[in-house]
Protein backbone atom coordinates (compact mmCIF):
# COMPACT_ATOMS: atom_id res chain seq x y z
CA UNK A 1 0.00 0.00 0.00
CA UNK A 2 2.83 2.39 0.85
CA UNK A 3 4.49 1.71 -2.48
CA UNK A 4 1.29 2.62 -4.30
CA UNK A 5 0.96 5.85 -2.34
CA UNK A 6 4.60 6.70 -3.00
CA UNK A 7 4.15 5.98 -6.71
CA UNK A 8 1.00 8.10 -6.79
CA UNK A 9 2.73 10.97 -5.00
CA UNK A 10 5.64 10.78 -7.44
CA UNK A 11 3.28 10.74 -10.43
CA UNK A 12 1.42 13.78 -9.12
CA UNK A 13 4.66 15.64 -8.43
CA UNK A 14 6.08 14.89 -11.87
CA UNK A 15 2.75 15.29 -13.66
CA UNK A 16 2.49 19.03 -13.03
CA UNK A 17 3.15 21.58 -15.74
CA UNK A 18 6.74 21.66 -16.89
CA UNK A 19 8.04 25.18 -16.60
CA UNK A 20 10.12 26.21 -19.57
CA UNK A 21 12.10 28.86 -17.72
CA UNK A 22 15.79 28.26 -18.37
CA UNK A 23 18.41 28.67 -15.62
CA UNK A 24 20.04 31.58 -17.48
CA UNK A 25 16.72 33.50 -17.37
CA UNK A 26 16.25 33.31 -13.60
CA UNK A 27 16.83 36.58 -11.78
CA UNK A 28 19.20 36.63 -8.80
CA UNK A 29 16.65 38.54 -6.69
CA UNK A 30 14.01 36.01 -5.47
CA UNK A 31 11.33 38.71 -5.05
CA UNK A 32 11.76 39.93 -8.66
CA UNK A 33 11.83 36.33 -9.90
CA UNK A 34 8.56 35.58 -8.08
CA UNK A 35 6.97 38.67 -9.67
CA UNK A 36 8.30 37.63 -13.08
CA UNK A 37 6.82 34.13 -12.67
CA UNK A 38 3.45 35.58 -11.64
CA UNK A 39 3.37 37.88 -14.67
CA UNK A 40 4.63 35.16 -17.04
CA UNK A 41 1.87 32.81 -15.92
CA UNK A 42 -0.71 35.40 -17.09
CA UNK A 43 0.79 35.98 -20.55
CA UNK A 44 -0.09 33.94 -23.63
CA UNK A 45 2.54 32.35 -25.82
CA UNK A 46 1.87 33.82 -29.25
CA UNK A 47 3.11 30.60 -30.90
CA UNK A 48 1.37 27.98 -28.75
CA UNK A 49 -1.65 30.20 -28.00
CA UNK A 50 -3.01 27.94 -25.28
CA UNK A 51 -0.03 28.08 -22.94
CA UNK A 52 1.48 30.74 -20.80
CA UNK A 53 4.95 31.93 -21.71
CA UNK A 54 6.09 30.33 -18.47
CA UNK A 55 5.06 26.88 -19.79
CA UNK A 56 6.13 27.27 -23.42
CA UNK A 57 9.46 26.26 -24.98
CA UNK A 58 8.91 28.44 -28.06
CA UNK A 59 11.69 30.97 -28.83
CA UNK A 60 9.18 33.84 -28.78
CA UNK A 61 8.03 32.79 -25.30
CA UNK A 62 11.64 32.88 -24.13
CA UNK A 63 12.03 36.37 -25.61
CA UNK A 64 8.89 37.50 -23.76
CA UNK A 65 10.11 35.98 -20.48
CA UNK A 66 13.40 37.83 -20.87
CA UNK A 67 11.54 41.05 -21.73
CA UNK A 68 9.36 40.72 -18.60
CA UNK A 69 12.46 40.30 -16.46
CA UNK A 70 14.18 43.27 -18.13
CA UNK A 71 11.18 45.50 -17.50
CA UNK A 72 11.03 44.41 -13.85
CA UNK A 73 14.75 45.09 -13.41
CA UNK A 74 14.20 48.51 -14.97
CA UNK A 75 11.75 49.28 -12.16
CA UNK A 76 8.38 48.79 -13.86
CA UNK A 77 5.44 47.71 -11.73
CA UNK A 78 3.63 44.46 -12.51
CA UNK A 79 0.80 46.41 -14.13
CA UNK A 80 3.34 48.53 -16.02
CA UNK A 81 4.89 45.39 -17.52
CA UNK A 82 1.45 44.10 -18.57
CA UNK A 83 0.52 47.50 -20.04
CA UNK A 84 3.79 47.57 -22.00
CA UNK A 85 3.16 44.11 -23.46
CA UNK A 86 -0.49 44.90 -24.27
CA UNK A 87 0.58 48.11 -26.01
CA UNK A 88 3.12 46.13 -28.01
CA UNK A 89 1.16 42.92 -28.78
CA UNK A 90 -2.49 43.75 -28.08
CA UNK A 91 -5.01 42.20 -25.67
CA UNK A 92 -4.34 38.76 -27.14
CA UNK A 93 -1.10 38.51 -25.16
CA UNK A 94 -3.14 38.25 -21.93
CA UNK A 95 -4.54 34.83 -21.05
CA UNK A 96 -7.41 36.65 -19.28
CA UNK A 97 -8.14 39.76 -21.37
CA UNK A 98 -9.23 42.92 -19.59
CA UNK A 99 -12.89 43.91 -19.59
CA UNK A 100 -13.04 46.65 -22.23
CA UNK A 101 -15.49 47.56 -25.00
CA UNK A 102 -13.81 45.23 -27.47
CA UNK A 103 -14.00 42.24 -25.15
CA UNK A 104 -17.57 43.08 -24.12
CA UNK A 105 -18.55 43.12 -27.79
CA UNK A 106 -16.68 39.88 -28.42
CA UNK A 107 -18.30 38.01 -25.54
CA UNK A 108 -21.69 39.76 -25.73
CA UNK A 109 -22.39 39.21 -29.43
CA UNK A 110 -23.40 35.52 -29.08
CA UNK A 111 -25.85 36.38 -26.29
CA UNK A 112 -27.37 39.21 -28.35
CA UNK A 113 -27.69 36.91 -31.38
CA UNK A 114 -29.32 34.22 -29.25
CA UNK A 115 -31.90 36.67 -27.89
CA UNK A 116 -32.51 38.06 -31.40
CA UNK A 117 -33.05 34.52 -32.75
CA UNK A 118 -35.45 33.76 -29.91
CA UNK A 119 -37.47 36.88 -30.66
CA UNK A 120 -37.61 35.95 -34.36
CA UNK A 121 -38.75 32.39 -33.55
CA UNK A 122 -41.40 33.67 -31.14
CA UNK A 123 -42.62 36.21 -33.73
CA UNK A 124 -42.79 33.58 -36.49
CA UNK A 125 -44.74 31.20 -34.24
CA UNK A 126 -47.12 33.99 -33.28
CA UNK A 127 -47.77 34.82 -36.96
CA UNK A 128 -48.32 31.13 -37.74
CA UNK A 129 -50.89 30.84 -34.97
CA UNK A 130 -52.66 33.99 -36.22
CA UNK A 131 -52.97 32.41 -39.67
CA UNK A 132 -54.62 29.27 -38.30
CA UNK A 133 -58.39 29.37 -38.91
CA UNK A 134 -61.35 27.79 -37.22
CA UNK A 135 -63.40 25.26 -39.20
CA UNK A 136 -66.37 26.62 -41.15
CA UNK A 137 -69.81 26.40 -39.62
CA UNK A 138 -72.55 24.51 -41.52
CA UNK A 139 -74.09 27.78 -42.71
CA UNK A 140 -70.71 28.98 -44.01
CA UNK A 141 -70.11 25.67 -45.81
CA UNK A 142 -73.57 25.87 -47.50
CA UNK A 143 -72.88 29.45 -48.57
CA UNK A 144 -69.45 28.44 -49.93
CA UNK A 145 -70.97 25.54 -51.91
CA UNK A 146 -73.67 27.84 -53.26
CA UNK A 147 -71.13 30.45 -54.37
CA UNK A 148 -68.86 27.91 -56.05
CA UNK A 149 -71.82 26.29 -57.79
CA UNK A 150 -72.83 29.68 -59.21
CA UNK A 151 -69.32 30.28 -60.55
CA UNK A 152 -69.20 26.90 -62.26
PDB file of C-alpha atoms in Angstrom:
ATOM      1  CA  UNK A   1       0.000   0.000   0.000  1.00  0.00           C
ATOM      2  CA  UNK A   2       2.827   2.394   0.850  1.00  0.00           C
ATOM      3  CA  UNK A   3       4.493   1.714  -2.478  1.00  0.00           C
ATOM      4  CA  UNK A   4       1.292   2.618  -4.298  1.00  0.00           C
ATOM      5  CA  UNK A   5       0.962   5.852  -2.337  1.00  0.00           C
ATOM      6  CA  UNK A   6       4.600   6.697  -2.997  1.00  0.00           C
ATOM      7  CA  UNK A   7       4.150   5.981  -6.709  1.00  0.00           C
ATOM      8  CA  UNK A   8       0.998   8.098  -6.792  1.00  0.00           C
ATOM      9  CA  UNK A   9       2.732  10.974  -5.000  1.00  0.00           C
ATOM     10  CA  UNK A  10       5.639  10.778  -7.440  1.00  0.00           C
ATOM     11  CA  UNK A  11       3.284  10.737 -10.429  1.00  0.00           C
ATOM     12  CA  UNK A  12       1.416  13.776  -9.115  1.00  0.00           C
ATOM     13  CA  UNK A  13       4.660  15.637  -8.432  1.00  0.00           C
ATOM     14  CA  UNK A  14       6.078  14.887 -11.869  1.00  0.00           C
ATOM     15  CA  UNK A  15       2.748  15.287 -13.658  1.00  0.00           C
ATOM     16  CA  UNK A  16       2.485  19.033 -13.030  1.00  0.00           C
ATOM     17  CA  UNK A  17       3.151  21.585 -15.743  1.00  0.00           C
ATOM     18  CA  UNK A  18       6.742  21.662 -16.894  1.00  0.00           C
ATOM     19  CA  UNK A  19       8.040  25.182 -16.598  1.00  0.00           C
ATOM     20  CA  UNK A  20      10.116  26.212 -19.572  1.00  0.00           C
ATOM     21  CA  UNK A  21      12.096  28.862 -17.718  1.00  0.00           C
ATOM     22  CA  UNK A  22      15.785  28.257 -18.370  1.00  0.00           C
ATOM     23  CA  UNK A  23      18.409  28.673 -15.624  1.00  0.00           C
ATOM     24  CA  UNK A  24      20.040  31.580 -17.477  1.00  0.00           C
ATOM     25  CA  UNK A  25      16.720  33.496 -17.367  1.00  0.00           C
ATOM     26  CA  UNK A  26      16.246  33.307 -13.601  1.00  0.00           C
ATOM     27  CA  UNK A  27      16.828  36.578 -11.778  1.00  0.00           C
ATOM     28  CA  UNK A  28      19.198  36.631  -8.796  1.00  0.00           C
ATOM     29  CA  UNK A  29      16.645  38.538  -6.689  1.00  0.00           C
ATOM     30  CA  UNK A  30      14.007  36.007  -5.466  1.00  0.00           C
ATOM     31  CA  UNK A  31      11.331  38.713  -5.054  1.00  0.00           C
ATOM     32  CA  UNK A  32      11.759  39.929  -8.657  1.00  0.00           C
ATOM     33  CA  UNK A  33      11.830  36.326  -9.904  1.00  0.00           C
ATOM     34  CA  UNK A  34       8.564  35.583  -8.080  1.00  0.00           C
ATOM     35  CA  UNK A  35       6.974  38.672  -9.668  1.00  0.00           C
ATOM     36  CA  UNK A  36       8.297  37.630 -13.078  1.00  0.00           C
ATOM     37  CA  UNK A  37       6.817  34.133 -12.670  1.00  0.00           C
ATOM     38  CA  UNK A  38       3.451  35.584 -11.641  1.00  0.00           C
ATOM     39  CA  UNK A  39       3.366  37.883 -14.671  1.00  0.00           C
ATOM     40  CA  UNK A  40       4.625  35.161 -17.040  1.00  0.00           C
ATOM     41  CA  UNK A  41       1.866  32.805 -15.919  1.00  0.00           C
ATOM     42  CA  UNK A  42      -0.713  35.401 -17.085  1.00  0.00           C
ATOM     43  CA  UNK A  43       0.792  35.982 -20.547  1.00  0.00           C
ATOM     44  CA  UNK A  44      -0.088  33.935 -23.626  1.00  0.00           C
ATOM     45  CA  UNK A  45       2.539  32.352 -25.822  1.00  0.00           C
ATOM     46  CA  UNK A  46       1.872  33.818 -29.255  1.00  0.00           C
ATOM     47  CA  UNK A  47       3.105  30.599 -30.904  1.00  0.00           C
ATOM     48  CA  UNK A  48       1.372  27.975 -28.746  1.00  0.00           C
ATOM     49  CA  UNK A  49      -1.650  30.202 -28.004  1.00  0.00           C
ATOM     50  CA  UNK A  50      -3.008  27.935 -25.277  1.00  0.00           C
ATOM     51  CA  UNK A  51      -0.034  28.077 -22.940  1.00  0.00           C
ATOM     52  CA  UNK A  52       1.479  30.737 -20.799  1.00  0.00           C
ATOM     53  CA  UNK A  53       4.946  31.934 -21.711  1.00  0.00           C
ATOM     54  CA  UNK A  54       6.090  30.326 -18.466  1.00  0.00           C
ATOM     55  CA  UNK A  55       5.063  26.884 -19.792  1.00  0.00           C
ATOM     56  CA  UNK A  56       6.135  27.273 -23.424  1.00  0.00           C
ATOM     57  CA  UNK A  57       9.463  26.264 -24.976  1.00  0.00           C
ATOM     58  CA  UNK A  58       8.914  28.439 -28.060  1.00  0.00           C
ATOM     59  CA  UNK A  59      11.688  30.965 -28.830  1.00  0.00           C
ATOM     60  CA  UNK A  60       9.181  33.841 -28.782  1.00  0.00           C
ATOM     61  CA  UNK A  61       8.026  32.794 -25.303  1.00  0.00           C
ATOM     62  CA  UNK A  62      11.640  32.877 -24.127  1.00  0.00           C
ATOM     63  CA  UNK A  63      12.025  36.368 -25.606  1.00  0.00           C
ATOM     64  CA  UNK A  64       8.888  37.504 -23.760  1.00  0.00           C
ATOM     65  CA  UNK A  65      10.106  35.984 -20.475  1.00  0.00           C
ATOM     66  CA  UNK A  66      13.402  37.830 -20.870  1.00  0.00           C
ATOM     67  CA  UNK A  67      11.539  41.047 -21.729  1.00  0.00           C
ATOM     68  CA  UNK A  68       9.361  40.716 -18.602  1.00  0.00           C
ATOM     69  CA  UNK A  69      12.460  40.302 -16.462  1.00  0.00           C
ATOM     70  CA  UNK A  70      14.183  43.267 -18.132  1.00  0.00           C
ATOM     71  CA  UNK A  71      11.181  45.500 -17.497  1.00  0.00           C
ATOM     72  CA  UNK A  72      11.033  44.411 -13.853  1.00  0.00           C
ATOM     73  CA  UNK A  73      14.748  45.091 -13.410  1.00  0.00           C
ATOM     74  CA  UNK A  74      14.200  48.514 -14.974  1.00  0.00           C
ATOM     75  CA  UNK A  75      11.754  49.275 -12.159  1.00  0.00           C
ATOM     76  CA  UNK A  76       8.377  48.789 -13.859  1.00  0.00           C
ATOM     77  CA  UNK A  77       5.436  47.707 -11.732  1.00  0.00           C
ATOM     78  CA  UNK A  78       3.630  44.461 -12.508  1.00  0.00           C
ATOM     79  CA  UNK A  79       0.800  46.411 -14.132  1.00  0.00           C
ATOM     80  CA  UNK A  80       3.335  48.529 -16.022  1.00  0.00           C
ATOM     81  CA  UNK A  81       4.892  45.385 -17.517  1.00  0.00           C
ATOM     82  CA  UNK A  82       1.448  44.100 -18.568  1.00  0.00           C
ATOM     83  CA  UNK A  83       0.522  47.502 -20.036  1.00  0.00           C
ATOM     84  CA  UNK A  84       3.792  47.570 -21.998  1.00  0.00           C
ATOM     85  CA  UNK A  85       3.163  44.115 -23.464  1.00  0.00           C
ATOM     86  CA  UNK A  86      -0.488  44.897 -24.267  1.00  0.00           C
ATOM     87  CA  UNK A  87       0.581  48.111 -26.010  1.00  0.00           C
ATOM     88  CA  UNK A  88       3.118  46.131 -28.008  1.00  0.00           C
ATOM     89  CA  UNK A  89       1.163  42.920 -28.775  1.00  0.00           C
ATOM     90  CA  UNK A  90      -2.494  43.754 -28.084  1.00  0.00           C
ATOM     91  CA  UNK A  91      -5.011  42.204 -25.666  1.00  0.00           C
ATOM     92  CA  UNK A  92      -4.342  38.761 -27.144  1.00  0.00           C
ATOM     93  CA  UNK A  93      -1.100  38.508 -25.158  1.00  0.00           C
ATOM     94  CA  UNK A  94      -3.136  38.250 -21.931  1.00  0.00           C
ATOM     95  CA  UNK A  95      -4.539  34.832 -21.049  1.00  0.00           C
ATOM     96  CA  UNK A  96      -7.407  36.649 -19.277  1.00  0.00           C
ATOM     97  CA  UNK A  97      -8.136  39.760 -21.370  1.00  0.00           C
ATOM     98  CA  UNK A  98      -9.231  42.916 -19.595  1.00  0.00           C
ATOM     99  CA  UNK A  99     -12.887  43.914 -19.593  1.00  0.00           C
ATOM    100  CA  UNK A 100     -13.040  46.648 -22.233  1.00  0.00           C
ATOM    101  CA  UNK A 101     -15.492  47.560 -24.999  1.00  0.00           C
ATOM    102  CA  UNK A 102     -13.806  45.228 -27.469  1.00  0.00           C
ATOM    103  CA  UNK A 103     -14.003  42.241 -25.145  1.00  0.00           C
ATOM    104  CA  UNK A 104     -17.569  43.084 -24.124  1.00  0.00           C
ATOM    105  CA  UNK A 105     -18.553  43.123 -27.793  1.00  0.00           C
ATOM    106  CA  UNK A 106     -16.684  39.883 -28.421  1.00  0.00           C
ATOM    107  CA  UNK A 107     -18.298  38.009 -25.539  1.00  0.00           C
ATOM    108  CA  UNK A 108     -21.692  39.755 -25.729  1.00  0.00           C
ATOM    109  CA  UNK A 109     -22.388  39.206 -29.432  1.00  0.00           C
ATOM    110  CA  UNK A 110     -23.397  35.516 -29.083  1.00  0.00           C
ATOM    111  CA  UNK A 111     -25.854  36.375 -26.291  1.00  0.00           C
ATOM    112  CA  UNK A 112     -27.367  39.206 -28.351  1.00  0.00           C
ATOM    113  CA  UNK A 113     -27.691  36.909 -31.384  1.00  0.00           C
ATOM    114  CA  UNK A 114     -29.316  34.216 -29.247  1.00  0.00           C
ATOM    115  CA  UNK A 115     -31.903  36.674 -27.891  1.00  0.00           C
ATOM    116  CA  UNK A 116     -32.513  38.058 -31.400  1.00  0.00           C
ATOM    117  CA  UNK A 117     -33.048  34.521 -32.748  1.00  0.00           C
ATOM    118  CA  UNK A 118     -35.449  33.756 -29.912  1.00  0.00           C
ATOM    119  CA  UNK A 119     -37.474  36.885 -30.661  1.00  0.00           C
ATOM    120  CA  UNK A 120     -37.615  35.949 -34.360  1.00  0.00           C
ATOM    121  CA  UNK A 121     -38.747  32.395 -33.550  1.00  0.00           C
ATOM    122  CA  UNK A 122     -41.398  33.673 -31.137  1.00  0.00           C
ATOM    123  CA  UNK A 123     -42.616  36.208 -33.735  1.00  0.00           C
ATOM    124  CA  UNK A 124     -42.795  33.578 -36.488  1.00  0.00           C
ATOM    125  CA  UNK A 125     -44.739  31.203 -34.238  1.00  0.00           C
ATOM    126  CA  UNK A 126     -47.124  33.992 -33.285  1.00  0.00           C
ATOM    127  CA  UNK A 127     -47.766  34.815 -36.961  1.00  0.00           C
ATOM    128  CA  UNK A 128     -48.322  31.127 -37.741  1.00  0.00           C
ATOM    129  CA  UNK A 129     -50.888  30.845 -34.968  1.00  0.00           C
ATOM    130  CA  UNK A 130     -52.663  33.989 -36.220  1.00  0.00           C
ATOM    131  CA  UNK A 131     -52.972  32.410 -39.669  1.00  0.00           C
ATOM    132  CA  UNK A 132     -54.616  29.268 -38.301  1.00  0.00           C
ATOM    133  CA  UNK A 133     -58.393  29.372 -38.906  1.00  0.00           C
ATOM    134  CA  UNK A 134     -61.351  27.792 -37.221  1.00  0.00           C
ATOM    135  CA  UNK A 135     -63.399  25.256 -39.198  1.00  0.00           C
ATOM    136  CA  UNK A 136     -66.365  26.623 -41.152  1.00  0.00           C
ATOM    137  CA  UNK A 137     -69.811  26.399 -39.623  1.00  0.00           C
ATOM    138  CA  UNK A 138     -72.553  24.509 -41.521  1.00  0.00           C
ATOM    139  CA  UNK A 139     -74.092  27.777 -42.710  1.00  0.00           C
ATOM    140  CA  UNK A 140     -70.709  28.982 -44.014  1.00  0.00           C
ATOM    141  CA  UNK A 141     -70.113  25.667 -45.811  1.00  0.00           C
ATOM    142  CA  UNK A 142     -73.570  25.868 -47.504  1.00  0.00           C
ATOM    143  CA  UNK A 143     -72.875  29.452 -48.569  1.00  0.00           C
ATOM    144  CA  UNK A 144     -69.447  28.445 -49.931  1.00  0.00           C
ATOM    145  CA  UNK A 145     -70.971  25.535 -51.908  1.00  0.00           C
ATOM    146  CA  UNK A 146     -73.666  27.835 -53.264  1.00  0.00           C
ATOM    147  CA  UNK A 147     -71.130  30.447 -54.375  1.00  0.00           C
ATOM    148  CA  UNK A 148     -68.860  27.912 -56.048  1.00  0.00           C
ATOM    149  CA  UNK A 149     -71.819  26.289 -57.788  1.00  0.00           C
ATOM    150  CA  UNK A 150     -72.832  29.685 -59.208  1.00  0.00           C
ATOM    151  CA  UNK A 151     -69.317  30.279 -60.547  1.00  0.00           C
ATOM    152  CA  UNK A 152     -69.203  26.901 -62.261  1.00  0.00           C
TER     153      UNK A 152
END
